[in-house]
Each structure stands twice: as structure tokens, then as C-alpha cells.
Amino acid sequence: GRRDLCRAAEGASPLSLGRRDLCRAAGSTLAASALAASCAPRPAVAAIKTYSAADANAAVQRIRVARGKLEDVRTAVRGKHFEEAIELLSGPSSGLAAVMDDITILVQSTVLDGPDKIAIGSKRRYGVGADVLIMLGGLLNAASEEDGPGALSFTTKAAAAIDEILAIAKPYSLLK
């Protein structure tokens, strides 16, 4: 059977066994191909990490702080202090640089239900979380080019996206 053939192939690729041997064991060419594919080593797939309610709550708190920092960025841009705005956006103390990590923690937590996880999304799955990432990237680019109106526009859009994430999280009693 398949198990015996796979055991016989240990240490060697099942594809290195002769086609005739596979066909004889499997009974047909199509079955031999399927058998060879089933014996082939499979790549390891990383499990998606799940986070606790405490992790999600801490992430929401950091997202709120990051939302507040956007107002500091807005003030810096209005004052044409673009270097300060860039530092606020990319500096480790701002919380804005890690906001996508916090959104990921929230989405992968056990707290949110399926539709809300889908609404927030991630880097790979489009949703409000992707909007935040896109708007913060646009804001950083506009600030780097000293484009005041563009930076203000991206600040407003990023703030709206973060506000939407916070609104999605608000009904959950575990996320206070």
C-alpha cells in the first residue's frame, strides 16, 4: 500500500523510485503520480499566532495612543515642521511605527468575532487595517516631500481609519 511505499522511500525522494515500481505498487500511472505526490515531504506551515484578551486590550490601548500622536503630526505639519512630523511617524516612541503590529494582534486575538476581524483585515487581506497602513505610508511620503496639504489630507484619512478600528473594538467589553 501507500504507507509501505512511503516507508520504503524514506531517506530518498519518492520521485527517485522507478516509475515502474510506483506503477506496479499503485496499479496505474495516474495513481503512481498521486502516490508519489502524497509521499513527498510537505513544507512546514507556520501556525497563525493567537493572542489573548489581555494582549488585545493592550493593543487597543496602544492604538489609542497612536491615534493621539496623529494629532501631534497634524500640528507639526500645519507648522511646516516636516522633520518633526517624520520623527513622530517613524520614531519608536510614537507608537505609529508599530500600529500595524497592534492591529494584527487585535485581529488575531480571541476577542473579536469573524465579521469584525474581516472588517479590520490585515496587511494581506484588505480592510480598515490596510487603509491605516496605506494612509500612514502616504503621510510619511507627503511629509518627506514637504507637501503640507497632502500630509494633512493623509493625516485626516489615517485618523479616520484608526477611528473606525477603535469603533469596531468599542462594543467588546474585554477591550476597555
PDB file of C-alpha atoms in Angstrom:
ATOM      1  CA  GLY A   1       0.000   0.000   0.000  1.00  0.00           C
ATOM      2  CA  ARG A   2       0.857   3.674   0.082  1.00  0.00           C
ATOM      3  CA  ARG A   3       2.217   3.525   3.616  1.00  0.00           C
ATOM      4  CA  ASP A   4       4.624   0.704   2.730  1.00  0.00           C
ATOM      5  CA  LEU A   5       5.788   2.513  -0.371  1.00  0.00           C
ATOM      6  CA  CYS A   6       6.338   5.711   1.594  1.00  0.00           C
ATOM      7  CA  ARG A   7       8.293   3.801   4.238  1.00  0.00           C
ATOM      8  CA  ALA A   8      10.416   2.205   1.516  1.00  0.00           C
ATOM      9  CA  ALA A   9      11.142   5.650   0.153  1.00  0.00           C
ATOM     10  CA  GLU A  10      12.336   7.069   3.485  1.00  0.00           C
ATOM     11  CA  GLY A  11      15.682   8.708   3.076  1.00  0.00           C
ATOM     12  CA  ALA A  12      15.119   9.052  -0.669  1.00  0.00           C
ATOM     13  CA  SER A  13      12.665  11.104  -2.600  1.00  0.00           C
ATOM     14  CA  PRO A  14       9.639   9.050  -3.663  1.00  0.00           C
ATOM     15  CA  LEU A  15      10.142  10.539  -7.084  1.00  0.00           C
ATOM     16  CA  SER A  16      13.530   8.803  -7.259  1.00  0.00           C
ATOM     17  CA  LEU A  17      11.810   5.421  -7.154  1.00  0.00           C
ATOM     18  CA  GLY A  18      11.397   3.938 -10.568  1.00  0.00           C
ATOM     19  CA  ARG A  19       8.214   4.750 -12.433  1.00  0.00           C
ATOM     20  CA  ARG A  20       7.686   1.062 -12.985  1.00  0.00           C
ATOM     21  CA  ASP A  21       7.905   0.415  -9.196  1.00  0.00           C
ATOM     22  CA  LEU A  22       5.378   3.138  -8.492  1.00  0.00           C
ATOM     23  CA  CYS A  23       3.033   1.959 -11.231  1.00  0.00           C
ATOM     24  CA  ARG A  24       3.231  -1.612 -10.018  1.00  0.00           C
ATOM     25  CA  ALA A  25       2.539  -0.594  -6.408  1.00  0.00           C
ATOM     26  CA  ALA A  26      -0.222   1.841  -7.310  1.00  0.00           C
ATOM     27  CA  GLY A  27      -1.793  -0.030 -10.188  1.00  0.00           C
ATOM     28  CA  SER A  28      -1.748   2.783 -12.752  1.00  0.00           C
ATOM     29  CA  THR A  29       0.297   5.734 -13.980  1.00  0.00           C
ATOM     30  CA  LEU A  30      -2.173   8.294 -12.591  1.00  0.00           C
ATOM     31  CA  ALA A  31      -2.276   6.552  -9.231  1.00  0.00           C
ATOM     32  CA  ALA A  32       1.536   6.376  -9.217  1.00  0.00           C
ATOM     33  CA  SER A  33       1.757  10.139  -9.707  1.00  0.00           C
ATOM     34  CA  ALA A  34      -0.706  10.736  -6.903  1.00  0.00           C
ATOM     35  CA  LEU A  35       1.132   8.278  -4.696  1.00  0.00           C
ATOM     36  CA  ALA A  36       4.480   9.942  -5.369  1.00  0.00           C
ATOM     37  CA  ALA A  37       3.000  13.348  -4.573  1.00  0.00           C
ATOM     38  CA  SER A  38       1.457  12.073  -1.337  1.00  0.00           C
ATOM     39  CA  CYS A  39       4.788  10.634  -0.159  1.00  0.00           C
ATOM     40  CA  ALA A  40       6.723  13.808  -0.919  1.00  0.00           C
ATOM     41  CA  PRO A  41       7.753  15.770   2.143  1.00  0.00           C
ATOM     42  CA  ARG A  42       5.458  18.697   2.793  1.00  0.00           C
ATOM     43  CA  PRO A  43       6.800  22.117   3.725  1.00  0.00           C
ATOM     44  CA  ALA A  44       6.137  23.240   7.252  1.00  0.00           C
ATOM     45  CA  VAL A  45       3.418  25.841   7.570  1.00  0.00           C
ATOM     46  CA  ALA A  46       3.654  28.305  10.402  1.00  0.00           C
ATOM     47  CA  ALA A  47       0.600  28.418  12.589  1.00  0.00           C
ATOM     48  CA  ILE A  48      -1.118  31.764  12.975  1.00  0.00           C
ATOM     49  CA  LYS A  49      -0.423  33.000  16.448  1.00  0.00           C
ATOM     50  CA  THR A  50      -3.486  33.751  18.526  1.00  0.00           C
ATOM     51  CA  TYR A  51      -3.441  36.417  21.197  1.00  0.00           C
ATOM     52  CA  SER A  52      -5.292  36.628  24.486  1.00  0.00           C
ATOM     53  CA  ALA A  53      -7.849  39.196  25.539  1.00  0.00           C
ATOM     54  CA  ALA A  54      -5.155  40.912  27.627  1.00  0.00           C
ATOM     55  CA  ASP A  55      -2.904  41.177  24.547  1.00  0.00           C
ATOM     56  CA  ALA A  56      -5.794  42.603  22.525  1.00  0.00           C
ATOM     57  CA  ASN A  57      -6.651  45.086  25.257  1.00  0.00           C
ATOM     58  CA  ALA A  58      -3.040  46.301  25.417  1.00  0.00           C
ATOM     59  CA  ALA A  59      -3.007  46.596  21.602  1.00  0.00           C
ATOM     60  CA  VAL A  60      -6.173  48.723  21.659  1.00  0.00           C
ATOM     61  CA  GLN A  61      -4.591  50.996  24.268  1.00  0.00           C
ATOM     62  CA  ARG A  62      -1.510  51.440  22.056  1.00  0.00           C
ATOM     63  CA  ILE A  63      -3.728  52.115  19.015  1.00  0.00           C
ATOM     64  CA  ARG A  64      -5.465  54.880  21.036  1.00  0.00           C
ATOM     65  CA  VAL A  65      -2.070  56.385  21.885  1.00  0.00           C
ATOM     66  CA  ALA A  66      -1.057  56.202  18.214  1.00  0.00           C
ATOM     67  CA  ARG A  67      -4.305  57.973  17.275  1.00  0.00           C
ATOM     68  CA  GLY A  68      -3.378  60.767  19.679  1.00  0.00           C
ATOM     69  CA  LYS A  69       0.077  61.010  18.112  1.00  0.00           C
ATOM     70  CA  LEU A  70      -1.572  61.673  14.751  1.00  0.00           C
ATOM     71  CA  GLU A  71      -2.807  64.966  16.202  1.00  0.00           C
ATOM     72  CA  ASP A  72       0.810  65.818  17.084  1.00  0.00           C
ATOM     73  CA  VAL A  73       1.752  65.019  13.479  1.00  0.00           C
ATOM     74  CA  ARG A  74      -1.076  67.255  12.239  1.00  0.00           C
ATOM     75  CA  THR A  75       0.186  70.111  14.434  1.00  0.00           C
ATOM     76  CA  ALA A  76       3.756  69.652  13.162  1.00  0.00           C
ATOM     77  CA  VAL A  77       2.599  69.613   9.523  1.00  0.00           C
ATOM     78  CA  ARG A  78       0.459  72.725   9.986  1.00  0.00           C
ATOM     79  CA  GLY A  79       3.515  74.482  11.435  1.00  0.00           C
ATOM     80  CA  LYS A  80       5.600  73.241   8.475  1.00  0.00           C
ATOM     81  CA  HIS A  81       7.825  71.252  10.845  1.00  0.00           C
ATOM     82  CA  PHE A  82       8.160  68.295   8.492  1.00  0.00           C
ATOM     83  CA  GLU A  83      11.247  66.808  10.180  1.00  0.00           C
ATOM     84  CA  GLU A  84       9.309  66.638  13.446  1.00  0.00           C
ATOM     85  CA  ALA A  85       6.353  65.034  11.651  1.00  0.00           C
ATOM     86  CA  ILE A  86       8.646  62.420  10.105  1.00  0.00           C
ATOM     87  CA  GLU A  87      10.170  61.663  13.510  1.00  0.00           C
ATOM     88  CA  LEU A  88       6.707  61.311  15.034  1.00  0.00           C
ATOM     89  CA  LEU A  89       5.688  58.927  12.250  1.00  0.00           C
ATOM     90  CA  SER A  90       8.748  56.716  12.229  1.00  0.00           C
ATOM     91  CA  GLY A  91      10.190  57.087  15.710  1.00  0.00           C
ATOM     92  CA  PRO A  92       9.886  54.089  18.016  1.00  0.00           C
ATOM     93  CA  SER A  93       8.362  56.156  20.827  1.00  0.00           C
ATOM     94  CA  SER A  94       5.453  57.395  18.718  1.00  0.00           C
ATOM     95  CA  GLY A  95       3.513  54.161  18.523  1.00  0.00           C
ATOM     96  CA  LEU A  96       2.656  54.937  14.909  1.00  0.00           C
ATOM     97  CA  ALA A  97       5.500  52.824  13.565  1.00  0.00           C
ATOM     98  CA  ALA A  98       4.094  49.756  15.343  1.00  0.00           C
ATOM     99  CA  VAL A  99       0.373  50.430  14.852  1.00  0.00           C
ATOM    100  CA  MET A 100       0.098  47.696  12.212  1.00  0.00           C
ATOM    101  CA  ASP A 101       1.540  45.172  14.659  1.00  0.00           C
ATOM    102  CA  ASP A 102      -1.094  46.229  17.191  1.00  0.00           C
ATOM    103  CA  ILE A 103      -3.835  45.886  14.591  1.00  0.00           C
ATOM    104  CA  THR A 104      -2.545  42.384  13.799  1.00  0.00           C
ATOM    105  CA  ILE A 105      -2.621  41.462  17.500  1.00  0.00           C
ATOM    106  CA  LEU A 106      -6.199  42.696  17.717  1.00  0.00           C
ATOM    107  CA  VAL A 107      -7.297  40.737  14.640  1.00  0.00           C
ATOM    108  CA  GLN A 108      -5.535  37.548  15.737  1.00  0.00           C
ATOM    109  CA  SER A 109      -6.902  37.757  19.267  1.00  0.00           C
ATOM    110  CA  THR A 110      -9.653  35.575  20.641  1.00  0.00           C
ATOM    111  CA  VAL A 111     -11.814  38.627  21.435  1.00  0.00           C
ATOM    112  CA  LEU A 112     -13.182  39.796  18.074  1.00  0.00           C
ATOM    113  CA  ASP A 113     -15.748  37.821  16.131  1.00  0.00           C
ATOM    114  CA  GLY A 114     -15.275  36.786  12.500  1.00  0.00           C
ATOM    115  CA  PRO A 115     -17.037  39.682  10.718  1.00  0.00           C
ATOM    116  CA  ASP A 116     -15.135  42.270  12.757  1.00  0.00           C
ATOM    117  CA  LYS A 117     -11.819  40.540  12.070  1.00  0.00           C
ATOM    118  CA  ILE A 118     -12.635  40.611   8.355  1.00  0.00           C
ATOM    119  CA  ALA A 119     -13.659  44.285   8.525  1.00  0.00           C
ATOM    120  CA  ILE A 120     -10.338  45.242  10.115  1.00  0.00           C
ATOM    121  CA  GLY A 121      -8.317  42.942   7.871  1.00  0.00           C
ATOM    122  CA  SER A 122      -4.541  42.811   7.774  1.00  0.00           C
ATOM    123  CA  LYS A 123      -1.580  43.543   5.544  1.00  0.00           C
ATOM    124  CA  ARG A 124      -2.592  40.662   3.287  1.00  0.00           C
ATOM    125  CA  ARG A 125      -6.352  40.912   3.499  1.00  0.00           C
ATOM    126  CA  TYR A 126      -7.812  44.252   2.587  1.00  0.00           C
ATOM    127  CA  GLY A 127      -9.752  46.041   5.298  1.00  0.00           C
ATOM    128  CA  VAL A 128      -9.519  49.094   7.512  1.00  0.00           C
ATOM    129  CA  GLY A 129      -6.132  47.903   8.808  1.00  0.00           C
ATOM    130  CA  ALA A 130      -4.740  48.086   5.278  1.00  0.00           C
ATOM    131  CA  ASP A 131      -6.220  51.587   4.970  1.00  0.00           C
ATOM    132  CA  VAL A 132      -4.251  52.649   8.047  1.00  0.00           C
ATOM    133  CA  LEU A 133      -1.045  51.238   6.586  1.00  0.00           C
ATOM    134  CA  ILE A 134      -1.620  52.893   3.204  1.00  0.00           C
ATOM    135  CA  MET A 135      -2.535  56.272   4.707  1.00  0.00           C
ATOM    136  CA  LEU A 136       0.419  56.307   7.100  1.00  0.00           C
ATOM    137  CA  GLY A 137       2.723  55.480   4.178  1.00  0.00           C
ATOM    138  CA  GLY A 138       1.203  58.305   2.146  1.00  0.00           C
ATOM    139  CA  LEU A 139       1.531  60.642   5.106  1.00  0.00           C
ATOM    140  CA  LEU A 140       5.206  59.780   5.555  1.00  0.00           C
ATOM    141  CA  ASN A 141       5.810  60.280   1.837  1.00  0.00           C
ATOM    142  CA  ALA A 142       3.990  63.633   1.780  1.00  0.00           C
ATOM    143  CA  ALA A 143       5.877  64.832   4.869  1.00  0.00           C
ATOM    144  CA  SER A 144       9.191  63.751   3.293  1.00  0.00           C
ATOM    145  CA  GLU A 145       8.337  65.814   0.199  1.00  0.00           C
ATOM    146  CA  GLU A 146       7.205  68.728   2.416  1.00  0.00           C
ATOM    147  CA  ASP A 147       3.748  68.591   0.848  1.00  0.00           C
ATOM    148  CA  GLY A 148       1.679  70.254   3.577  1.00  0.00           C
ATOM    149  CA  PRO A 149      -1.796  69.866   2.009  1.00  0.00           C
ATOM    150  CA  GLY A 150      -1.107  66.252   1.041  1.00  0.00           C
ATOM    151  CA  ALA A 151       0.226  65.435   4.506  1.00  0.00           C
ATOM    152  CA  LEU A 152      -2.825  66.994   6.145  1.00  0.00           C
ATOM    153  CA  SER A 153      -5.108  65.009   3.854  1.00  0.00           C
ATOM    154  CA  PHE A 154      -3.342  61.732   4.693  1.00  0.00           C
ATOM    155  CA  THR A 155      -3.419  62.621   8.409  1.00  0.00           C
ATOM    156  CA  THR A 156      -7.201  63.027   8.253  1.00  0.00           C
ATOM    157  CA  LYS A 157      -7.628  59.754   6.336  1.00  0.00           C
ATOM    158  CA  ALA A 158      -5.312  57.792   8.647  1.00  0.00           C
ATOM    159  CA  ALA A 159      -7.116  59.181  11.699  1.00  0.00           C
ATOM    160  CA  ALA A 160     -10.483  58.185  10.225  1.00  0.00           C
ATOM    161  CA  ALA A 161      -9.259  54.633   9.573  1.00  0.00           C
ATOM    162  CA  ILE A 162      -7.875  54.286  13.098  1.00  0.00           C
ATOM    163  CA  ASP A 163     -11.124  55.735  14.498  1.00  0.00           C
ATOM    164  CA  GLU A 164     -13.031  53.070  12.567  1.00  0.00           C
ATOM    165  CA  ILE A 165     -10.898  50.311  14.094  1.00  0.00           C
ATOM    166  CA  LEU A 166     -11.495  51.752  17.560  1.00  0.00           C
ATOM    167  CA  ALA A 167     -15.234  51.927  16.826  1.00  0.00           C
ATOM    168  CA  ILE A 168     -15.220  48.244  15.823  1.00  0.00           C
ATOM    169  CA  ALA A 169     -13.433  47.353  19.071  1.00  0.00           C
ATOM    170  CA  LYS A 170     -15.616  49.570  21.311  1.00  0.00           C
ATOM    171  CA  PRO A 171     -18.586  47.183  21.829  1.00  0.00           C
ATOM    172  CA  TYR A 172     -16.324  44.439  23.174  1.00  0.00           C
ATOM    173  CA  SER A 173     -16.337  44.598  26.967  1.00  0.00           C
ATOM    174  CA  LEU A 174     -12.898  42.974  27.140  1.00  0.00           C
ATOM    175  CA  LEU A 175     -11.345  45.874  25.187  1.00  0.00           C
ATOM    176  CA  LYS A 176     -11.609  48.860  27.503  1.00  0.00           C
TER     177      LYS A 176
END
